[in-house]
Amino acid sequence: MELGILTEGINEVIATTAGACRKDESRGESESTTTTNTGNDALPLRPNAAPMGIFCRKGRIRMRVYRGTHTEENMRRNGWVVANVTHDPVVFVETAFGDIGADRFTEITHEGTTFWRLKDCEAWAAFRCTVLHVSEDLSVFELHPVAEEIISCEVHPHNRGFSSVIDATILGTRYVMFNDPAMLEKIRYHRDIALKCGSERERIAIKKLDEVIGISVD
Ligand SMILES: Cc1cc2nc3c(=O)[nH]c(=O)nc-3n(C[C@H](O)[C@H](O)[C@H](O)COP(=O)(O)O)c2cc1C
């Protein structure tokens, strides 16, 4: 299978899907903006965004998504996902722990199905997905490319600060999910690199991460 904008290995992207419920609502805060699905059913759906890894190995494209996440529920329900490529570290933290406004999404219609992507992404790829395997903890999906677009060709020299925000955010999601204090030392390590090597955006991302974790890692 052609990988398109994705590359061999694990691609860390922002996955957009649509569903009936979002993270803020799970925490009891209501978000009033709704959007109507023009796909198979007519239920009001809200676009959702979350960082996810997309595995490209030997020409196959797959995702391993934890049960209990909105992304997993939405992919199983609607059978599609959009991979959004962005180098903005703040979006990774925002979407890992909370919801972004519906005004930050835009619609794509392809052969009668409406998908949502991030407005501010550098490239996106829409996929239909089929369930390969479901266990108690996670679902494995096979992804089939539908459409894609490169919006910006801006070059990003490698920045260790950006990479460390990604690592610290993944560790942060595990810390929040499993309340594992062993994660804190690793978060502190990546936090220091992000602050040393990153730009103002990395510093904003780390500040948001500190707030979510709720304790000082200094
Ligand atoms: C860079 C990055 C990659 C991630 N990859 C995955 C993944 O592949 N599968 C998964 O289930 N969660 C992954 N997560 C954690 C989810 O983003 C996190 O659980 C999120 O809250 C899910 O949001 P949702 O409920 O809106 O789907 C990742 C987090 C980060 C920061």
PDB file of C-alpha atoms and ligand atoms in Angstrom:
ATOM      1  CA  MET A   1       0.000   0.000   0.000  1.00  0.00           C
ATOM      2  CA  GLU A   2       1.274   3.512  -0.816  1.00  0.00           C
ATOM      3  CA  LEU A   3       2.087   5.438   2.371  1.00  0.00           C
ATOM      4  CA  GLY A   4       1.414   8.872   0.824  1.00  0.00           C
ATOM      5  CA  ILE A   5       2.391  11.638   3.259  1.00  0.00           C
ATOM      6  CA  LEU A   6       3.216   9.117   6.010  1.00  0.00           C
ATOM      7  CA  THR A   7       6.623   7.479   6.391  1.00  0.00           C
ATOM      8  CA  GLU A   8       7.863   4.040   7.446  1.00  0.00           C
ATOM      9  CA  GLY A   9       7.810   3.642  11.246  1.00  0.00           C
ATOM     10  CA  ILE A  10       5.537   5.363  13.751  1.00  0.00           C
ATOM     11  CA  ASN A  11       4.082   8.701  12.654  1.00  0.00           C
ATOM     12  CA  GLU A  12       3.031  10.916  15.576  1.00  0.00           C
ATOM     13  CA  VAL A  13       0.035  12.869  14.293  1.00  0.00           C
ATOM     14  CA  ILE A  14      -3.130  14.497  15.538  1.00  0.00           C
ATOM     15  CA  ALA A  15      -5.961  12.086  14.742  1.00  0.00           C
ATOM     16  CA  THR A  16      -9.311  13.722  14.047  1.00  0.00           C
ATOM     17  CA  THR A  17     -12.564  11.792  14.277  1.00  0.00           C
ATOM     18  CA  ALA A  18     -16.149  12.684  15.130  1.00  0.00           C
ATOM     19  CA  GLY A  19     -18.361  11.434  17.906  1.00  0.00           C
ATOM     20  CA  ALA A  20     -21.115  12.187  20.339  1.00  0.00           C
ATOM     21  CA  CYS A  21     -18.976  13.026  23.362  1.00  0.00           C
ATOM     22  CA  ARG A  22     -15.705  14.848  24.009  1.00  0.00           C
ATOM     23  CA  LYS A  23     -13.095  14.910  26.783  1.00  0.00           C
ATOM     24  CA  ASP A  24     -14.455  18.006  28.540  1.00  0.00           C
ATOM     25  CA  GLU A  25     -17.876  16.392  28.768  1.00  0.00           C
ATOM     26  CA  SER A  26     -16.320  13.272  30.290  1.00  0.00           C
ATOM     27  CA  ARG A  27     -15.070  15.608  32.988  1.00  0.00           C
ATOM     28  CA  GLY A  28     -18.506  17.141  33.412  1.00  0.00           C
ATOM     29  CA  GLU A  29     -17.952  20.379  31.467  1.00  0.00           C
ATOM     30  CA  SER A  30     -20.342  20.840  28.591  1.00  0.00           C
ATOM     31  CA  GLU A  31     -19.208  22.083  25.172  1.00  0.00           C
ATOM     32  CA  SER A  32     -22.165  23.457  23.258  1.00  0.00           C
ATOM     33  CA  THR A  33     -20.904  23.528  19.666  1.00  0.00           C
ATOM     34  CA  THR A  34     -22.201  20.616  17.625  1.00  0.00           C
ATOM     35  CA  THR A  35     -21.897  19.691  14.007  1.00  0.00           C
ATOM     36  CA  THR A  36     -24.106  17.371  11.984  1.00  0.00           C
ATOM     37  CA  ASN A  37     -22.747  14.207  10.468  1.00  0.00           C
ATOM     38  CA  THR A  38     -23.690  13.860   6.814  1.00  0.00           C
ATOM     39  CA  GLY A  39     -22.553  10.223   6.755  1.00  0.00           C
ATOM     40  CA  ASN A  40     -24.649   7.174   7.494  1.00  0.00           C
ATOM     41  CA  ASP A  41     -26.570   8.507  10.467  1.00  0.00           C
ATOM     42  CA  ALA A  42     -27.937  11.927  11.245  1.00  0.00           C
ATOM     43  CA  LEU A  43     -26.879  12.219  14.885  1.00  0.00           C
ATOM     44  CA  PRO A  44     -25.213  15.470  15.867  1.00  0.00           C
ATOM     45  CA  LEU A  45     -21.490  14.764  16.072  1.00  0.00           C
ATOM     46  CA  ARG A  46     -18.613  16.806  17.425  1.00  0.00           C
ATOM     47  CA  PRO A  47     -15.176  16.716  15.857  1.00  0.00           C
ATOM     48  CA  ASN A  48     -12.514  15.325  18.188  1.00  0.00           C
ATOM     49  CA  ALA A  49      -8.730  15.576  18.084  1.00  0.00           C
ATOM     50  CA  ALA A  50      -6.074  13.556  19.917  1.00  0.00           C
ATOM     51  CA  PRO A  51      -2.396  12.743  19.365  1.00  0.00           C
ATOM     52  CA  MET A  52      -2.013   9.202  18.043  1.00  0.00           C
ATOM     53  CA  GLY A  53       0.722   7.049  16.554  1.00  0.00           C
ATOM     54  CA  ILE A  54       0.192   5.608  13.073  1.00  0.00           C
ATOM     55  CA  PHE A  55       2.315   2.520  12.412  1.00  0.00           C
ATOM     56  CA  CYS A  56       3.599   2.060   8.863  1.00  0.00           C
ATOM     57  CA  ARG A  57       5.364  -1.271   8.503  1.00  0.00           C
ATOM     58  CA  LYS A  58       5.889  -3.364   5.371  1.00  0.00           C
ATOM     59  CA  GLY A  59       3.326  -1.386   3.406  1.00  0.00           C
ATOM     60  CA  ARG A  60       0.575  -1.733   6.044  1.00  0.00           C
ATOM     61  CA  ILE A  61      -0.875   1.219   7.952  1.00  0.00           C
ATOM     62  CA  ARG A  62      -2.271   0.552  11.426  1.00  0.00           C
ATOM     63  CA  MET A  63      -3.297   2.222  14.662  1.00  0.00           C
ATOM     64  CA  ARG A  64      -3.387   0.762  18.170  1.00  0.00           C
ATOM     65  CA  VAL A  65      -5.901   2.773  20.136  1.00  0.00           C
ATOM     66  CA  TYR A  66      -6.796   2.357  23.803  1.00  0.00           C
ATOM     67  CA  ARG A  67     -10.388   1.439  24.600  1.00  0.00           C
ATOM     68  CA  GLY A  68     -12.094   4.207  26.514  1.00  0.00           C
ATOM     69  CA  THR A  69     -10.656   6.952  24.313  1.00  0.00           C
ATOM     70  CA  HIS A  70     -12.987   8.960  22.114  1.00  0.00           C
ATOM     71  CA  THR A  71     -10.791   8.230  19.111  1.00  0.00           C
ATOM     72  CA  GLU A  72     -11.248   4.468  19.523  1.00  0.00           C
ATOM     73  CA  GLU A  73     -14.993   4.794  19.966  1.00  0.00           C
ATOM     74  CA  ASN A  74     -15.349   7.164  16.996  1.00  0.00           C
ATOM     75  CA  MET A  75     -13.193   5.060  14.658  1.00  0.00           C
ATOM     76  CA  ARG A  76     -15.138   1.916  15.463  1.00  0.00           C
ATOM     77  CA  ARG A  77     -18.444   3.707  15.090  1.00  0.00           C
ATOM     78  CA  ASN A  78     -17.783   5.734  11.931  1.00  0.00           C
ATOM     79  CA  GLY A  79     -14.987   3.793  10.198  1.00  0.00           C
ATOM     80  CA  TRP A  80     -12.775   6.781   9.379  1.00  0.00           C
ATOM     81  CA  VAL A  81      -9.934   8.832  10.804  1.00  0.00           C
ATOM     82  CA  VAL A  82      -7.873  11.762   9.529  1.00  0.00           C
ATOM     83  CA  ALA A  83      -4.133  12.006  10.273  1.00  0.00           C
ATOM     84  CA  ASN A  84      -3.132  15.669  10.666  1.00  0.00           C
ATOM     85  CA  VAL A  85       0.550  16.577  10.447  1.00  0.00           C
ATOM     86  CA  THR A  86       1.590  19.536  12.579  1.00  0.00           C
ATOM     87  CA  HIS A  87       4.809  20.763  14.145  1.00  0.00           C
ATOM     88  CA  ASP A  88       3.017  22.923  16.708  1.00  0.00           C
ATOM     89  CA  PRO A  89       3.879  21.361  20.099  1.00  0.00           C
ATOM     90  CA  VAL A  90       1.033  23.216  21.832  1.00  0.00           C
ATOM     91  CA  VAL A  91      -1.597  21.306  19.814  1.00  0.00           C
ATOM     92  CA  PHE A  92      -0.179  17.994  21.038  1.00  0.00           C
ATOM     93  CA  VAL A  93      -0.601  19.015  24.690  1.00  0.00           C
ATOM     94  CA  GLU A  94      -3.992  20.668  24.170  1.00  0.00           C
ATOM     95  CA  THR A  95      -5.502  17.666  22.385  1.00  0.00           C
ATOM     96  CA  ALA A  96      -3.891  15.004  24.593  1.00  0.00           C
ATOM     97  CA  PHE A  97      -5.611  16.319  27.715  1.00  0.00           C
ATOM     98  CA  GLY A  98      -8.593  18.360  26.569  1.00  0.00           C
ATOM     99  CA  ASP A  99     -10.723  19.508  23.685  1.00  0.00           C
ATOM    100  CA  ILE A 100     -10.123  22.252  21.174  1.00  0.00           C
ATOM    101  CA  GLY A 101     -12.969  24.378  19.824  1.00  0.00           C
ATOM    102  CA  ALA A 102     -15.036  23.240  16.851  1.00  0.00           C
ATOM    103  CA  ASP A 103     -13.842  26.405  15.047  1.00  0.00           C
ATOM    104  CA  ARG A 104     -10.392  24.799  14.750  1.00  0.00           C
ATOM    105  CA  PHE A 105     -11.717  22.022  12.491  1.00  0.00           C
ATOM    106  CA  THR A 106     -12.798  22.121   8.880  1.00  0.00           C
ATOM    107  CA  GLU A 107     -14.819  19.652   6.820  1.00  0.00           C
ATOM    108  CA  ILE A 108     -13.667  17.519   3.928  1.00  0.00           C
ATOM    109  CA  THR A 109     -16.301  15.720   1.866  1.00  0.00           C
ATOM    110  CA  HIS A 110     -15.211  12.677  -0.095  1.00  0.00           C
ATOM    111  CA  GLU A 111     -17.626  10.419  -2.003  1.00  0.00           C
ATOM    112  CA  GLY A 112     -20.549  11.369   0.226  1.00  0.00           C
ATOM    113  CA  THR A 113     -18.755  11.061   3.587  1.00  0.00           C
ATOM    114  CA  THR A 114     -17.831  14.084   5.671  1.00  0.00           C
ATOM    115  CA  PHE A 115     -14.503  13.955   7.509  1.00  0.00           C
ATOM    116  CA  TRP A 116     -13.035  16.616   9.777  1.00  0.00           C
ATOM    117  CA  ARG A 117      -9.440  17.784   9.785  1.00  0.00           C
ATOM    118  CA  LEU A 118      -7.549  20.458  11.698  1.00  0.00           C
ATOM    119  CA  LYS A 119      -7.699  23.861   9.989  1.00  0.00           C
ATOM    120  CA  ASP A 120      -4.113  24.612  10.954  1.00  0.00           C
ATOM    121  CA  CYS A 121      -2.328  21.466   9.829  1.00  0.00           C
ATOM    122  CA  GLU A 122       0.578  21.245   7.403  1.00  0.00           C
ATOM    123  CA  ALA A 123      -0.791  18.157   5.682  1.00  0.00           C
ATOM    124  CA  TRP A 124      -3.610  15.690   6.214  1.00  0.00           C
ATOM    125  CA  ALA A 125      -4.518  12.199   5.093  1.00  0.00           C
ATOM    126  CA  ALA A 126      -8.002  10.703   5.445  1.00  0.00           C
ATOM    127  CA  PHE A 127      -8.418   6.959   5.943  1.00  0.00           C
ATOM    128  CA  ARG A 128     -11.211   4.468   6.107  1.00  0.00           C
ATOM    129  CA  CYS A 129     -10.490   2.043   8.926  1.00  0.00           C
ATOM    130  CA  THR A 130     -11.404  -1.538   9.662  1.00  0.00           C
ATOM    131  CA  VAL A 131     -11.045  -3.297  13.015  1.00  0.00           C
ATOM    132  CA  LEU A 132      -8.339  -5.987  12.962  1.00  0.00           C
ATOM    133  CA  HIS A 133      -8.415  -6.936  16.614  1.00  0.00           C
ATOM    134  CA  VAL A 134     -10.202  -5.860  19.791  1.00  0.00           C
ATOM    135  CA  SER A 135      -8.932  -6.748  23.260  1.00  0.00           C
ATOM    136  CA  GLU A 136      -9.990  -5.590  26.686  1.00  0.00           C
ATOM    137  CA  ASP A 137      -7.468  -2.725  26.540  1.00  0.00           C
ATOM    138  CA  LEU A 138      -7.108  -1.688  22.926  1.00  0.00           C
ATOM    139  CA  SER A 139      -8.331  -1.956  19.362  1.00  0.00           C
ATOM    140  CA  VAL A 140      -6.056  -2.421  16.379  1.00  0.00           C
ATOM    141  CA  PHE A 141      -7.236  -0.792  13.152  1.00  0.00           C
ATOM    142  CA  GLU A 142      -6.060  -1.234   9.568  1.00  0.00           C
ATOM    143  CA  LEU A 143      -6.108   2.074   7.678  1.00  0.00           C
ATOM    144  CA  HIS A 144      -6.941   2.455   3.982  1.00  0.00           C
ATOM    145  CA  PRO A 145      -5.982   5.793   2.346  1.00  0.00           C
ATOM    146  CA  VAL A 146      -8.852   7.804   0.873  1.00  0.00           C
ATOM    147  CA  ALA A 147      -7.510  11.300   0.195  1.00  0.00           C
ATOM    148  CA  GLU A 148      -4.672  13.553   1.283  1.00  0.00           C
ATOM    149  CA  GLU A 149      -3.340  17.077   0.843  1.00  0.00           C
ATOM    150  CA  ILE A 150      -0.073  18.888   1.522  1.00  0.00           C
ATOM    151  CA  ILE A 151      -0.906  22.436   2.614  1.00  0.00           C
ATOM    152  CA  SER A 152       2.479  23.792   3.673  1.00  0.00           C
ATOM    153  CA  CYS A 153       5.944  22.852   2.461  1.00  0.00           C
ATOM    154  CA  GLU A 154       7.723  24.697   5.278  1.00  0.00           C
ATOM    155  CA  VAL A 155      10.940  22.906   6.244  1.00  0.00           C
ATOM    156  CA  HIS A 156      11.454  21.953   9.908  1.00  0.00           C
ATOM    157  CA  PRO A 157      15.088  21.391  10.890  1.00  0.00           C
ATOM    158  CA  HIS A 158      15.066  18.809  13.665  1.00  0.00           C
ATOM    159  CA  ASN A 159      14.490  20.392  17.072  1.00  0.00           C
ATOM    160  CA  ARG A 160      15.123  18.321  20.200  1.00  0.00           C
ATOM    161  CA  GLY A 161      12.802  20.585  22.161  1.00  0.00           C
ATOM    162  CA  PHE A 162       9.860  19.629  19.937  1.00  0.00           C
ATOM    163  CA  SER A 163      10.676  15.909  20.205  1.00  0.00           C
ATOM    164  CA  SER A 164      10.923  16.196  23.976  1.00  0.00           C
ATOM    165  CA  VAL A 165       7.506  17.873  24.199  1.00  0.00           C
ATOM    166  CA  ILE A 166       6.087  14.871  22.323  1.00  0.00           C
ATOM    167  CA  ASP A 167       7.821  12.437  24.702  1.00  0.00           C
ATOM    168  CA  ALA A 168       6.853  14.400  27.817  1.00  0.00           C
ATOM    169  CA  THR A 169       3.232  14.547  26.621  1.00  0.00           C
ATOM    170  CA  ILE A 170       3.024  10.792  26.004  1.00  0.00           C
ATOM    171  CA  LEU A 171       4.489  10.203  29.475  1.00  0.00           C
ATOM    172  CA  GLY A 172       2.039  12.759  30.855  1.00  0.00           C
ATOM    173  CA  THR A 173      -0.951  10.873  29.408  1.00  0.00           C
ATOM    174  CA  ARG A 174       0.335   7.694  31.093  1.00  0.00           C
ATOM    175  CA  TYR A 175       0.930   9.553  34.358  1.00  0.00           C
ATOM    176  CA  VAL A 176      -2.622  10.909  34.314  1.00  0.00           C
ATOM    177  CA  MET A 177      -4.147   7.580  33.187  1.00  0.00           C
ATOM    178  CA  PHE A 178      -2.240   5.219  35.487  1.00  0.00           C
ATOM    179  CA  ASN A 179      -1.114   7.670  38.198  1.00  0.00           C
ATOM    180  CA  ASP A 180       2.375   6.177  37.941  1.00  0.00           C
ATOM    181  CA  PRO A 181       4.899   8.377  39.834  1.00  0.00           C
ATOM    182  CA  ALA A 182       7.785   6.667  37.970  1.00  0.00           C
ATOM    183  CA  MET A 183       6.761   8.753  34.951  1.00  0.00           C
ATOM    184  CA  LEU A 184       7.638  12.009  36.709  1.00  0.00           C
ATOM    185  CA  GLU A 185      11.400  11.577  36.517  1.00  0.00           C
ATOM    186  CA  LYS A 186      11.187  10.942  32.762  1.00  0.00           C
ATOM    187  CA  ILE A 187       8.835  13.890  32.291  1.00  0.00           C
ATOM    188  CA  ARG A 188      11.320  16.111  34.127  1.00  0.00           C
ATOM    189  CA  TYR A 189      14.137  14.915  31.827  1.00  0.00           C
ATOM    190  CA  HIS A 190      12.205  15.749  28.640  1.00  0.00           C
ATOM    191  CA  ARG A 191      10.825  18.959  30.126  1.00  0.00           C
ATOM    192  CA  ASP A 192      14.378  20.250  30.669  1.00  0.00           C
ATOM    193  CA  ILE A 193      15.378  19.488  27.067  1.00  0.00           C
ATOM    194  CA  ALA A 194      12.198  21.130  25.753  1.00  0.00           C
ATOM    195  CA  LEU A 195      12.925  24.298  27.729  1.00  0.00           C
ATOM    196  CA  LYS A 196      16.609  24.307  26.727  1.00  0.00           C
ATOM    197  CA  CYS A 197      16.251  23.519  23.011  1.00  0.00           C
ATOM    198  CA  GLY A 198      12.718  24.619  22.139  1.00  0.00           C
ATOM    199  CA  SER A 199      11.151  27.841  20.892  1.00  0.00           C
ATOM    200  CA  GLU A 200       8.471  29.924  22.598  1.00  0.00           C
ATOM    201  CA  ARG A 201       5.853  27.362  21.411  1.00  0.00           C
ATOM    202  CA  GLU A 202       7.678  24.555  23.242  1.00  0.00           C
ATOM    203  CA  ARG A 203       7.763  26.712  26.392  1.00  0.00           C
ATOM    204  CA  ILE A 204       4.000  27.346  26.148  1.00  0.00           C
ATOM    205  CA  ALA A 205       3.410  23.612  25.607  1.00  0.00           C
ATOM    206  CA  ILE A 206       5.465  22.702  28.682  1.00  0.00           C
ATOM    207  CA  LYS A 207       3.615  25.294  30.786  1.00  0.00           C
ATOM    208  CA  LYS A 208       0.308  23.683  29.762  1.00  0.00           C
ATOM    209  CA  LEU A 209       1.694  20.234  30.541  1.00  0.00           C
ATOM    210  CA  ASP A 210       2.811  21.403  34.006  1.00  0.00           C
ATOM    211  CA  GLU A 211      -0.717  22.681  34.653  1.00  0.00           C
ATOM    212  CA  VAL A 212      -2.323  19.385  33.592  1.00  0.00           C
ATOM    213  CA  ILE A 213       0.011  17.243  35.648  1.00  0.00           C
ATOM    214  CA  GLY A 214      -0.877  19.477  38.541  1.00  0.00           C
ATOM    215  CA  ILE A 215       2.406  19.276  40.371  1.00  0.00           C
ATOM    216  CA  SER A 216       5.692  21.075  40.026  1.00  0.00           C
ATOM    217  CA  VAL A 217       8.317  18.911  38.367  1.00  0.00           C
ATOM    218  CA  ASP A 218      11.103  21.396  39.225  1.00  0.00           C
TER     219      ASP A 218
HETATM  220  C1  LIG B   1       2.444  11.808  20.767  1.00  0.00           C
HETATM  221  C2  LIG B   1       1.342  10.969  21.366  1.00  0.00           C
HETATM  222  C3  LIG B   1       0.994   9.767  20.766  1.00  0.00           C
HETATM  223  C4  LIG B   1      -0.044   8.987  21.283  1.00  0.00           C
HETATM  224  N1  LIG B   1      -0.357   7.816  20.655  1.00  0.00           N
HETATM  225  C5  LIG B   1      -1.395   7.082  21.099  1.00  0.00           C
HETATM  226  C6  LIG B   1      -1.753   5.879  20.414  1.00  0.00           C
HETATM  227  O1  LIG B   1      -1.136   5.471  19.411  1.00  0.00           O
HETATM  228  N2  LIG B   1      -2.824   5.189  20.893  1.00  0.00           N
HETATM  229  C7  LIG B   1      -3.535   5.613  21.988  1.00  0.00           C
HETATM  230  O2  LIG B   1      -4.508   4.953  22.348  1.00  0.00           O
HETATM  231  N3  LIG B   1      -3.201   6.750  22.661  1.00  0.00           N
HETATM  232  C8  LIG B   1      -2.158   7.490  22.239  1.00  0.00           C
HETATM  233  N4  LIG B   1      -1.819   8.648  22.904  1.00  0.00           N
HETATM  234  C9  LIG B   1      -2.613   9.080  24.081  1.00  0.00           C
HETATM  235  C10 LIG B   1      -3.910   9.802  23.653  1.00  0.00           C
HETATM  236  O3  LIG B   1      -3.624  10.948  22.866  1.00  0.00           O
HETATM  237  C11 LIG B   1      -4.700  10.261  24.904  1.00  0.00           C
HETATM  238  O4  LIG B   1      -5.127   9.124  25.622  1.00  0.00           O
HETATM  239  C12 LIG B   1      -5.893  11.149  24.579  1.00  0.00           C
HETATM  240  O5  LIG B   1      -6.429  11.690  25.775  1.00  0.00           O
HETATM  241  C13 LIG B   1      -7.011  10.437  23.843  1.00  0.00           C
HETATM  242  O6  LIG B   1      -8.001  11.400  23.533  1.00  0.00           O
HETATM  243  P1  LIG B   1      -9.458  11.033  23.012  1.00  0.00           P
HETATM  244  O7  LIG B   1     -10.221  10.469  24.191  1.00  0.00           O
HETATM  245  O8  LIG B   1     -10.048  12.342  22.543  1.00  0.00           O
HETATM  246  O9  LIG B   1      -9.312  10.045  21.907  1.00  0.00           O
HETATM  247  C14 LIG B   1      -0.759   9.423  22.437  1.00  0.00           C
HETATM  248  C15 LIG B   1      -0.393  10.633  23.050  1.00  0.00           C
HETATM  249  C16 LIG B   1       0.652  11.386  22.540  1.00  0.00           C
HETATM  250  C17 LIG B   1       1.026  12.683  23.214  1.00  0.00           C
END
